[in-house]
Tab-separated table of C-alpha atoms in Angstrom:
chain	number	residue	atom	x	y	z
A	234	UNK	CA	20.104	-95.616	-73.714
A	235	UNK	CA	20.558	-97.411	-70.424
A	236	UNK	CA	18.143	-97.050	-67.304
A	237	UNK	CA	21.089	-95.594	-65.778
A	238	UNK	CA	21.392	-92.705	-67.874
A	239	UNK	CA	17.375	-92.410	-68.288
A	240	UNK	CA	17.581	-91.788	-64.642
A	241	UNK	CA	19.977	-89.057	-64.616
A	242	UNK	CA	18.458	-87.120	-67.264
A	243	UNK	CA	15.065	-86.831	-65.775
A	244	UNK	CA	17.542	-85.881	-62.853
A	245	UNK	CA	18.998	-83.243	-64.316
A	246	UNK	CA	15.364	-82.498	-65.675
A	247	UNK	CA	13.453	-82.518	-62.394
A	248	UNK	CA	16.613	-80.125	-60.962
A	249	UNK	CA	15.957	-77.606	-63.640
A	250	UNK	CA	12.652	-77.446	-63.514
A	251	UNK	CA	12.811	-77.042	-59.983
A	252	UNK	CA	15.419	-74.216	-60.194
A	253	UNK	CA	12.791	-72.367	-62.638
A	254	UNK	CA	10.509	-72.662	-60.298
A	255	UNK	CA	12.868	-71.154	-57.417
A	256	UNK	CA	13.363	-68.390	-59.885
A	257	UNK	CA	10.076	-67.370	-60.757
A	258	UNK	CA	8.899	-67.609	-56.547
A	259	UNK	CA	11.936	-65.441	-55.927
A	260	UNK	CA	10.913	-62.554	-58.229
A	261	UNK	CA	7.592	-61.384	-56.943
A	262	UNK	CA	9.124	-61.753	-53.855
A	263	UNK	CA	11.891	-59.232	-55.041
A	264	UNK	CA	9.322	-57.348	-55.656
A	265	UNK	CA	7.133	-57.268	-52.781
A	266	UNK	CA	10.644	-56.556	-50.961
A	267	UNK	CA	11.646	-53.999	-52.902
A	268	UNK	CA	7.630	-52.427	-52.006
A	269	UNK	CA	8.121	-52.660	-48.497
A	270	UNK	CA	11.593	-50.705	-48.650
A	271	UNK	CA	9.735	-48.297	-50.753
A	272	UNK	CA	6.768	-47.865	-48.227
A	273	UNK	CA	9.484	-47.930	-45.250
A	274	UNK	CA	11.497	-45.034	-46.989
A	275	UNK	CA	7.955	-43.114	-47.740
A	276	UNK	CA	6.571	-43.531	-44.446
A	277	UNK	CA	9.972	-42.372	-43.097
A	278	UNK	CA	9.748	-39.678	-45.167
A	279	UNK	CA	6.706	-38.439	-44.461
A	280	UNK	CA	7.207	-39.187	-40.571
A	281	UNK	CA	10.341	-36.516	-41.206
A	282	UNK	CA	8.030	-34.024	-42.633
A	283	UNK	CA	5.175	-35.087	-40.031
A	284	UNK	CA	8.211	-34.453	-37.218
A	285	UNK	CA	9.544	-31.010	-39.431
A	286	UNK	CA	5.890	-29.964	-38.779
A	287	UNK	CA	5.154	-31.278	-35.347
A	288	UNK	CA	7.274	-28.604	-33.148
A	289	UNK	CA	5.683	-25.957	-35.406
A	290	UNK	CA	1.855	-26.793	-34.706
A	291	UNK	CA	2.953	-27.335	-30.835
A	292	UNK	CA	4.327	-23.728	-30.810
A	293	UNK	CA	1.020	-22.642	-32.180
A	294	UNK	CA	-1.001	-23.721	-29.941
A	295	UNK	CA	1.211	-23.287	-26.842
A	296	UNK	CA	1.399	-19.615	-28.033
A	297	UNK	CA	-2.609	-19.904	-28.042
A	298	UNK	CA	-2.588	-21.304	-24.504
A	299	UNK	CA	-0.526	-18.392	-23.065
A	300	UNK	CA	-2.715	-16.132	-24.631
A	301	UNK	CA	-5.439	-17.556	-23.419
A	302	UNK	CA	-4.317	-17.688	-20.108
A	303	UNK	CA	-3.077	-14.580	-19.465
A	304	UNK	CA	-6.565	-13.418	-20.746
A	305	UNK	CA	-7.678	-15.345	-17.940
A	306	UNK	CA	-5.369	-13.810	-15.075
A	307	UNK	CA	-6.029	-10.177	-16.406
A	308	UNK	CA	-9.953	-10.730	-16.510
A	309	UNK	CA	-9.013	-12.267	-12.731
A	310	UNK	CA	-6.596	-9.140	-11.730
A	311	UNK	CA	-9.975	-6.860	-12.708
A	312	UNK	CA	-12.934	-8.848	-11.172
A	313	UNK	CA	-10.680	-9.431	-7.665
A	314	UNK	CA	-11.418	-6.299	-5.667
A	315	UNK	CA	-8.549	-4.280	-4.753
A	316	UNK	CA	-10.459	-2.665	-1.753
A	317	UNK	CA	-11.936	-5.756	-0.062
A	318	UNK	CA	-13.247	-2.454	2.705
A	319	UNK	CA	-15.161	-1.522	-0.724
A	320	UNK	CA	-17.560	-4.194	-1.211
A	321	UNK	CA	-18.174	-4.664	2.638
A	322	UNK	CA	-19.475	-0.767	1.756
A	323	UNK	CA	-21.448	-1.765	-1.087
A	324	UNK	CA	-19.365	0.183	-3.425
A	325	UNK	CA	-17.700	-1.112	-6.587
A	326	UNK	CA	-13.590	-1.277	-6.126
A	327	UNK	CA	-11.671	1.244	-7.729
A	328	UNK	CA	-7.712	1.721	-8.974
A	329	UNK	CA	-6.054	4.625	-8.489
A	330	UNK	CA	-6.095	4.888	-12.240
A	331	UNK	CA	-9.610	5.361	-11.962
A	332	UNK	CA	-9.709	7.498	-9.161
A	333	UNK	CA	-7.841	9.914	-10.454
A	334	UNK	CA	-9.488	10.209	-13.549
A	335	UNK	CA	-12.657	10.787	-11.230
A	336	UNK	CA	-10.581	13.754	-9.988
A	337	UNK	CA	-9.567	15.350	-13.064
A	338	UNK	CA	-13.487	15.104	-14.351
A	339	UNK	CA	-14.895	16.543	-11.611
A	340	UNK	CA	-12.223	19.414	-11.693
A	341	UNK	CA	-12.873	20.208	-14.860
A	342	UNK	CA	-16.413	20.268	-14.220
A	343	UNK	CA	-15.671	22.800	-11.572
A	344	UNK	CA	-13.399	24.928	-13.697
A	345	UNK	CA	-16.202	24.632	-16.298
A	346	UNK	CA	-18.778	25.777	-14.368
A	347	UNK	CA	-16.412	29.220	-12.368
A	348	UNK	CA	-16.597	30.169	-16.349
A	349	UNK	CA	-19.758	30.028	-17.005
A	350	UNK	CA	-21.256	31.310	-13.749
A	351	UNK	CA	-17.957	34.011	-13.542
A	352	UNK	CA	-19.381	35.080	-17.296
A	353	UNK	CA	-23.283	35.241	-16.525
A	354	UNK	CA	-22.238	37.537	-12.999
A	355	UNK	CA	-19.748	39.822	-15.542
A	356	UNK	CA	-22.910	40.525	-17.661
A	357	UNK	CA	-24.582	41.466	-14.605
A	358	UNK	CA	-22.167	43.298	-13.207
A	359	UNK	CA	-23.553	46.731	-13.302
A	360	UNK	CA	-26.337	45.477	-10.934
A	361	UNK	CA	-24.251	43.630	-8.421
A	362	UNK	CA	-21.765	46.878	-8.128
A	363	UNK	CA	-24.184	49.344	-7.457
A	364	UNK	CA	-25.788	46.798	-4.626
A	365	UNK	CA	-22.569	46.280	-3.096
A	366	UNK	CA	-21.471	50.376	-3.245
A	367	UNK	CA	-24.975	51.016	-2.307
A	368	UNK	CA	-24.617	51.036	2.216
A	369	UNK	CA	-21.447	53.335	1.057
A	370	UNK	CA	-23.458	55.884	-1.054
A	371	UNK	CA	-26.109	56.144	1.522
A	372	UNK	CA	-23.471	58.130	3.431
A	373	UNK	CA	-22.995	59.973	0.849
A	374	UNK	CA	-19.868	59.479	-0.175
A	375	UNK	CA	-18.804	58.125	-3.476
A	376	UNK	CA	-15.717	55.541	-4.523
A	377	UNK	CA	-12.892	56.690	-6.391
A	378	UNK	CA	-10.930	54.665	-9.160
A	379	UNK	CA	-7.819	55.692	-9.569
A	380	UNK	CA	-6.519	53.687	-13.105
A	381	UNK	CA	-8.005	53.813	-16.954
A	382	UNK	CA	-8.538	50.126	-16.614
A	383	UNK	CA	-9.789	49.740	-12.979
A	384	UNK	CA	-13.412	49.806	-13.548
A	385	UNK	CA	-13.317	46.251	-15.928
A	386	UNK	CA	-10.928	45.533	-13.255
A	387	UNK	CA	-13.837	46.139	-10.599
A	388	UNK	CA	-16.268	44.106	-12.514
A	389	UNK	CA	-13.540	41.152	-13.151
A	390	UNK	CA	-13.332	40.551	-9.372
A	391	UNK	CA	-16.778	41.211	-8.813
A	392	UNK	CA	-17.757	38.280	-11.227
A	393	UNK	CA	-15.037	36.169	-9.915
A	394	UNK	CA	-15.896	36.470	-6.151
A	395	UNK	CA	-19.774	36.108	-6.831
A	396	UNK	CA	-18.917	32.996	-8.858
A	397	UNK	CA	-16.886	31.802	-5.819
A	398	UNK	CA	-19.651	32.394	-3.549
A	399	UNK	CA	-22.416	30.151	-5.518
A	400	UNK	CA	-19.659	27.726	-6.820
A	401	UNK	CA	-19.514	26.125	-3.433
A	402	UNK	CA	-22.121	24.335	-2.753
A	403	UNK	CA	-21.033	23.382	-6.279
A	404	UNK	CA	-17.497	22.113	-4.682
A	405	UNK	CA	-18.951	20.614	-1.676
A	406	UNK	CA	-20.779	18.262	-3.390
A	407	UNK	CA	-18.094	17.182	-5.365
A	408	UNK	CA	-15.506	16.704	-3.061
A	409	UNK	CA	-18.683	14.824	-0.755
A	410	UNK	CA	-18.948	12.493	-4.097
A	411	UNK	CA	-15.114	12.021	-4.297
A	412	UNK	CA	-15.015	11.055	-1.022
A	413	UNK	CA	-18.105	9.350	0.133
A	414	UNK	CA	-16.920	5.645	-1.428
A	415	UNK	CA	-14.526	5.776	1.630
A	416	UNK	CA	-17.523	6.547	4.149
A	417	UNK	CA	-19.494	3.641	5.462
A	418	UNK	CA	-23.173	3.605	4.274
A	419	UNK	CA	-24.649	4.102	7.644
A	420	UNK	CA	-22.665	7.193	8.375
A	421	UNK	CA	-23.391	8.631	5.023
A	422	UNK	CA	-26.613	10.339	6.292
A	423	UNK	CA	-24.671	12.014	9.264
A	424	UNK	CA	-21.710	13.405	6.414
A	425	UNK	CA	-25.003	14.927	3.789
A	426	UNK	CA	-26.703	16.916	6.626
A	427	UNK	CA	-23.111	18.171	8.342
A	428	UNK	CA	-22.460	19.369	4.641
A	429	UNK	CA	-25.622	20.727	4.278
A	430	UNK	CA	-25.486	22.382	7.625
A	431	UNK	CA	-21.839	23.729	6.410
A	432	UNK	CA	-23.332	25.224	3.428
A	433	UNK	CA	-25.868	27.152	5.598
A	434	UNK	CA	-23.986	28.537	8.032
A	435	UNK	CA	-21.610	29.392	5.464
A	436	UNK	CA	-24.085	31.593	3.404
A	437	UNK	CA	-25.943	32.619	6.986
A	438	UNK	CA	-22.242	34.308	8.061
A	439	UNK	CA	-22.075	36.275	4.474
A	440	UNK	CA	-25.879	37.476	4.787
A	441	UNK	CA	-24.864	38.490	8.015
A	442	UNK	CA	-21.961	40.687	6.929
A	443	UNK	CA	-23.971	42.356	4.124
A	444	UNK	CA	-27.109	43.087	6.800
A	445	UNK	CA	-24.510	44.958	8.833
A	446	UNK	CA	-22.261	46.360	6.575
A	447	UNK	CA	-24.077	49.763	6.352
A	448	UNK	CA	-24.006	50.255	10.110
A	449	UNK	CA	-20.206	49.251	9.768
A	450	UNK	CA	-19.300	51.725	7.024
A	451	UNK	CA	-21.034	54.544	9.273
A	452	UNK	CA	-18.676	54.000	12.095
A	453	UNK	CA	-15.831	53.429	9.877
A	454	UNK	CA	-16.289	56.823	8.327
A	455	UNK	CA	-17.037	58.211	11.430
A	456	UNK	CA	-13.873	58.275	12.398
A	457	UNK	CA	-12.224	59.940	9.601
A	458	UNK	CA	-11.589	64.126	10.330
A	459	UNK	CA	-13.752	66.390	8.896
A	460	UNK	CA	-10.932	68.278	7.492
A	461	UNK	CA	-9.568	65.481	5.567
A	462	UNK	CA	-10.643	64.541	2.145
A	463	UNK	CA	-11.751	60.556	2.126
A	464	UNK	CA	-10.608	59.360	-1.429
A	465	UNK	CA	-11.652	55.664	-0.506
A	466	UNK	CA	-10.324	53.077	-3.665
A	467	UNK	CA	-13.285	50.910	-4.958
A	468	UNK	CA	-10.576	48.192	-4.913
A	469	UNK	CA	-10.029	48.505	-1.279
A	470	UNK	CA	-13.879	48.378	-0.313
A	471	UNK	CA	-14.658	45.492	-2.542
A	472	UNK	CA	-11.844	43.303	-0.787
A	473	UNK	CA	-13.030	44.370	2.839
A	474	UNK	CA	-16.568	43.369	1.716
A	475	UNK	CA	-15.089	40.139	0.588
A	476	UNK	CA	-12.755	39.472	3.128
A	477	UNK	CA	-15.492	39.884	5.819
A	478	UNK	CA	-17.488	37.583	3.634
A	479	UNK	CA	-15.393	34.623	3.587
A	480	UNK	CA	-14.252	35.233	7.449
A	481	UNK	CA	-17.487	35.517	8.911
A	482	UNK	CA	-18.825	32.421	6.500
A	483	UNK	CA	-15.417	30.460	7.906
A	484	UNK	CA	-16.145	31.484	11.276
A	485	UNK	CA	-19.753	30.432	11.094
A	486	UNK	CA	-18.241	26.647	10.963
A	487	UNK	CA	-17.547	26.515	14.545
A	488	UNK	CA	-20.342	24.487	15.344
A	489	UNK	CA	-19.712	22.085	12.491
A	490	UNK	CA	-16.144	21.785	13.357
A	491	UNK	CA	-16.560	21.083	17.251
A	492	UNK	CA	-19.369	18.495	16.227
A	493	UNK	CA	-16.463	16.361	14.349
A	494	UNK	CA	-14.138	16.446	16.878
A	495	UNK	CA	-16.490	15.369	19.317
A	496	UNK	CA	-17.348	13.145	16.956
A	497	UNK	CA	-13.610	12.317	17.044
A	498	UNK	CA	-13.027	12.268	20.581
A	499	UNK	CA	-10.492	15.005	20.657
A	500	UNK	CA	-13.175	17.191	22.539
A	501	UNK	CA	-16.247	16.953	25.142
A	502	UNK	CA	-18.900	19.149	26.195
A	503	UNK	CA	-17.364	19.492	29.947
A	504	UNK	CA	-14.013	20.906	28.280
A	505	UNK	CA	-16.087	23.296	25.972
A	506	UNK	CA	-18.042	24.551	29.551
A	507	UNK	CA	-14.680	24.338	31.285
A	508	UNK	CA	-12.600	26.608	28.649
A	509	UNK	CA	-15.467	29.030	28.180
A	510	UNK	CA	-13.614	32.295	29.674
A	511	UNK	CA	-10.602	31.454	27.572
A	512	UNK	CA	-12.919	31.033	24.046
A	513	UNK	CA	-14.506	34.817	24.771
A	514	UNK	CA	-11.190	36.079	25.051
A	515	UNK	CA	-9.869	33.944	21.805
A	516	UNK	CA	-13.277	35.546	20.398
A	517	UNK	CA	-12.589	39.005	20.988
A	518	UNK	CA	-8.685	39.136	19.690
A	519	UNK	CA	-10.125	37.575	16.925
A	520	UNK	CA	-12.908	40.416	16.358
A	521	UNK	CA	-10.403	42.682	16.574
A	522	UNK	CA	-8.212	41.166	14.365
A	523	UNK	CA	-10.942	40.677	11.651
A	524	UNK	CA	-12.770	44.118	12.004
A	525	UNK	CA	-10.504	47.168	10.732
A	526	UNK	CA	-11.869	49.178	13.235
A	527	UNK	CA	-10.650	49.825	16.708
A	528	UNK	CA	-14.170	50.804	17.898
A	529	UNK	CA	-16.144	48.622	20.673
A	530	UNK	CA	-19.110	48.306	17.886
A	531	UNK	CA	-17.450	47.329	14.865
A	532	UNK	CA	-16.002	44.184	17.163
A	533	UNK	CA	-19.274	43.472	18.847
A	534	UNK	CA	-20.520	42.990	15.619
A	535	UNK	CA	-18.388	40.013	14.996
A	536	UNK	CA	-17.364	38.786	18.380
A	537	UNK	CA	-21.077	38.653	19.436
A	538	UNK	CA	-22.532	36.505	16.873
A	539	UNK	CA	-19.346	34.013	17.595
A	540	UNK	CA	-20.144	33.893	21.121
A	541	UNK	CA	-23.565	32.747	20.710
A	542	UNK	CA	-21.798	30.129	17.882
A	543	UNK	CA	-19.992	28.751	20.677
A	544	UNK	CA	-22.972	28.253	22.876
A	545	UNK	CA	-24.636	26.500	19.906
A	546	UNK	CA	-21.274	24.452	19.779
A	547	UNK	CA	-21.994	23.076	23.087
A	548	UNK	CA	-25.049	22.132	22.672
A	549	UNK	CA	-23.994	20.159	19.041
A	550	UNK	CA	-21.136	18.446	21.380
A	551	UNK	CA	-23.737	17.452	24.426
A	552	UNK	CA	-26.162	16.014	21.285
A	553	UNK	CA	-23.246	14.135	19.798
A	554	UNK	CA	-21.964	12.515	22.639
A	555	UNK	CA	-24.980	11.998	24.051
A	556	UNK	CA	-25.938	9.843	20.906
A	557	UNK	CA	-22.126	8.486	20.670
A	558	UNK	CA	-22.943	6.678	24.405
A	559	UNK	CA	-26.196	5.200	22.597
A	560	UNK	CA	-24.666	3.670	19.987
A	561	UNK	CA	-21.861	2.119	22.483
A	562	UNK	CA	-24.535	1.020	24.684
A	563	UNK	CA	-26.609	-0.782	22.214
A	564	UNK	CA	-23.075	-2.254	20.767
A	565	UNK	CA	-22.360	-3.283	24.163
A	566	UNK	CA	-26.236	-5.496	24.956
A	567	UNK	CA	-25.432	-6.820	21.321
């Protein structure tokens, strides 16, 4: 062979070799192409399922956040106070919610309590009637019932009206603890001793009618004809007792009620002095309204004792404003 054609077969050698060469560089690199595309596809597959599941773990804890939040604005809505008055009172806010579910427990106390106290005078009934009957049997005279049921009928009201009687101090004190969150703290002291005094004069008007009731029922039948029979209903004398009762105890609140509206401002002790001869005469009708008598004594018997009440009303009115000026005063040098 020629040099010629030694040259072109280690030509054509060299090319081959090289073109094995290209071969085998080109398949790993196949390979590590054909890896990427298969990481590429997995991470876009799992970035697909990553993004399916994004939106649902967002929702979760946006739902989370809400509830969290309006946690927060409800514990808010109950610590802010809905009085702001309240807490310049000392006193805890309340909703009306609340207030009336103060109501309904303190009525039910109430209603709890007529029971039991209307039950304990029932048992004791026997006593109580023959104390009330007992200025009408010193006459001499006796009651008449007229009905098969009227004497449990008797004793029914009797135990209802003496549970009244005792249950309101009972009442008073409830409606004072209902009420008192609205009453400033330094005015307080001036509300517990007008209810106190309420309560006092209150009973002090119903002693009053029993201490003259037997003088009263001697005048009363002193006007009925010998020649008539008196069949007097036990009904009928139990409600005048009771009627008198609560009137006289109502009417013994004068003084209470002219010390709040001086209080007020609606009235002074110059037009108390000034309307004097005008109040005996509003006194009077009214004795003779309340007494069932037409007699000058049963009436004196009420219309006195409300005299001197107004007297003692102008002397609560001349203390109140006297003390109402003070307080201005000192307001006034502050």
């Amino acid at each position: 062979m020629t040099d010629n054609n030694k040259k072109k077969v280690s030509d054509i050698k060299k090319v081959n070799s090289e073109k094995n060469t290209q071969v085998k560089n080109s398949k790993p690199e196949t390979k590590k192409s054909i890896g990427k595309k298969s990481s590429i596809t997995e991470k876009s597959v799992t970035n697909k399922k990553s993004g399916d599941n994004k939106p649902a773990i967002n929702t979760k804890t946006n739902g989370k956040k809400q509830l969290s939040k309006i946690k927060e604005l409800t514990s808010n809505e109950e610590n802010e106070p809905i009085d702001p008055s309240a807490l310049a009172r000392g006193d805890e806010p309340m909703t009306i919610v609340e207030h009336l579910d103060e109501l309904r427990s303190r009525l039910i106390v109430i209603i709890i309590s007529f029971f039991i106290l209307a039950s304990v005078a029932f048992y004791f009934s026997d006593f109580l009637i023959t104390f009330i009957n007992k200025p009408f049997q010193q006459t001499g005279n006796k009651l008449n019932v007229f009905t098969l049921v009227g004497g449990f009928i008797i004793k029914m009201k009797v135990a209802a009206a003496i549970a009244l009687i005792i249950l309101i101090p009972l009442i008073l004190f409830h409606v004072w603890r209902f009420i008192s969150p609205a009453i400033e703290k330094p005015t307080r002291y001036v509300s517990r001793s007008i209810i106190i005094s309420s309560i006092t004069l209150f009973y002090a008007g119903v002693i009053f009618v029993f201490l003259i009731l037997p003088s009263m029922v001697k005048v009363l039948l002193s006007f009925i004809d010998t020649s008539m029979l008196s069949t007097i209903d036990a009904n009928d004398y139990l409600h005048f007792i009771f009627f008198m009762s609560c009137i006289m105890g109502f009417l013994s609140e004068l003084p209470i009620l002219v010390l709040l509206l001086t209080k007020i401002g609606l009235i002074t002790p110059q037009f108390l002095i000034s309307k004097r001869k005008y109040a005996v005469i509003i006194i009077w009708i009214t004795a003779a309204i309340v007494t069932p008598g037409p007699d000058f004594l049963s009436q004196s018997l009420v219309g006195v004792p409300l005299m001197f009440l107004y007297e003692i009303s102008i002397i609560v009115s001349k203390f109140v404003l006297v003390r109402k000026k003070r307080k201005e005063l000192k307001l006034r040098n502050t």
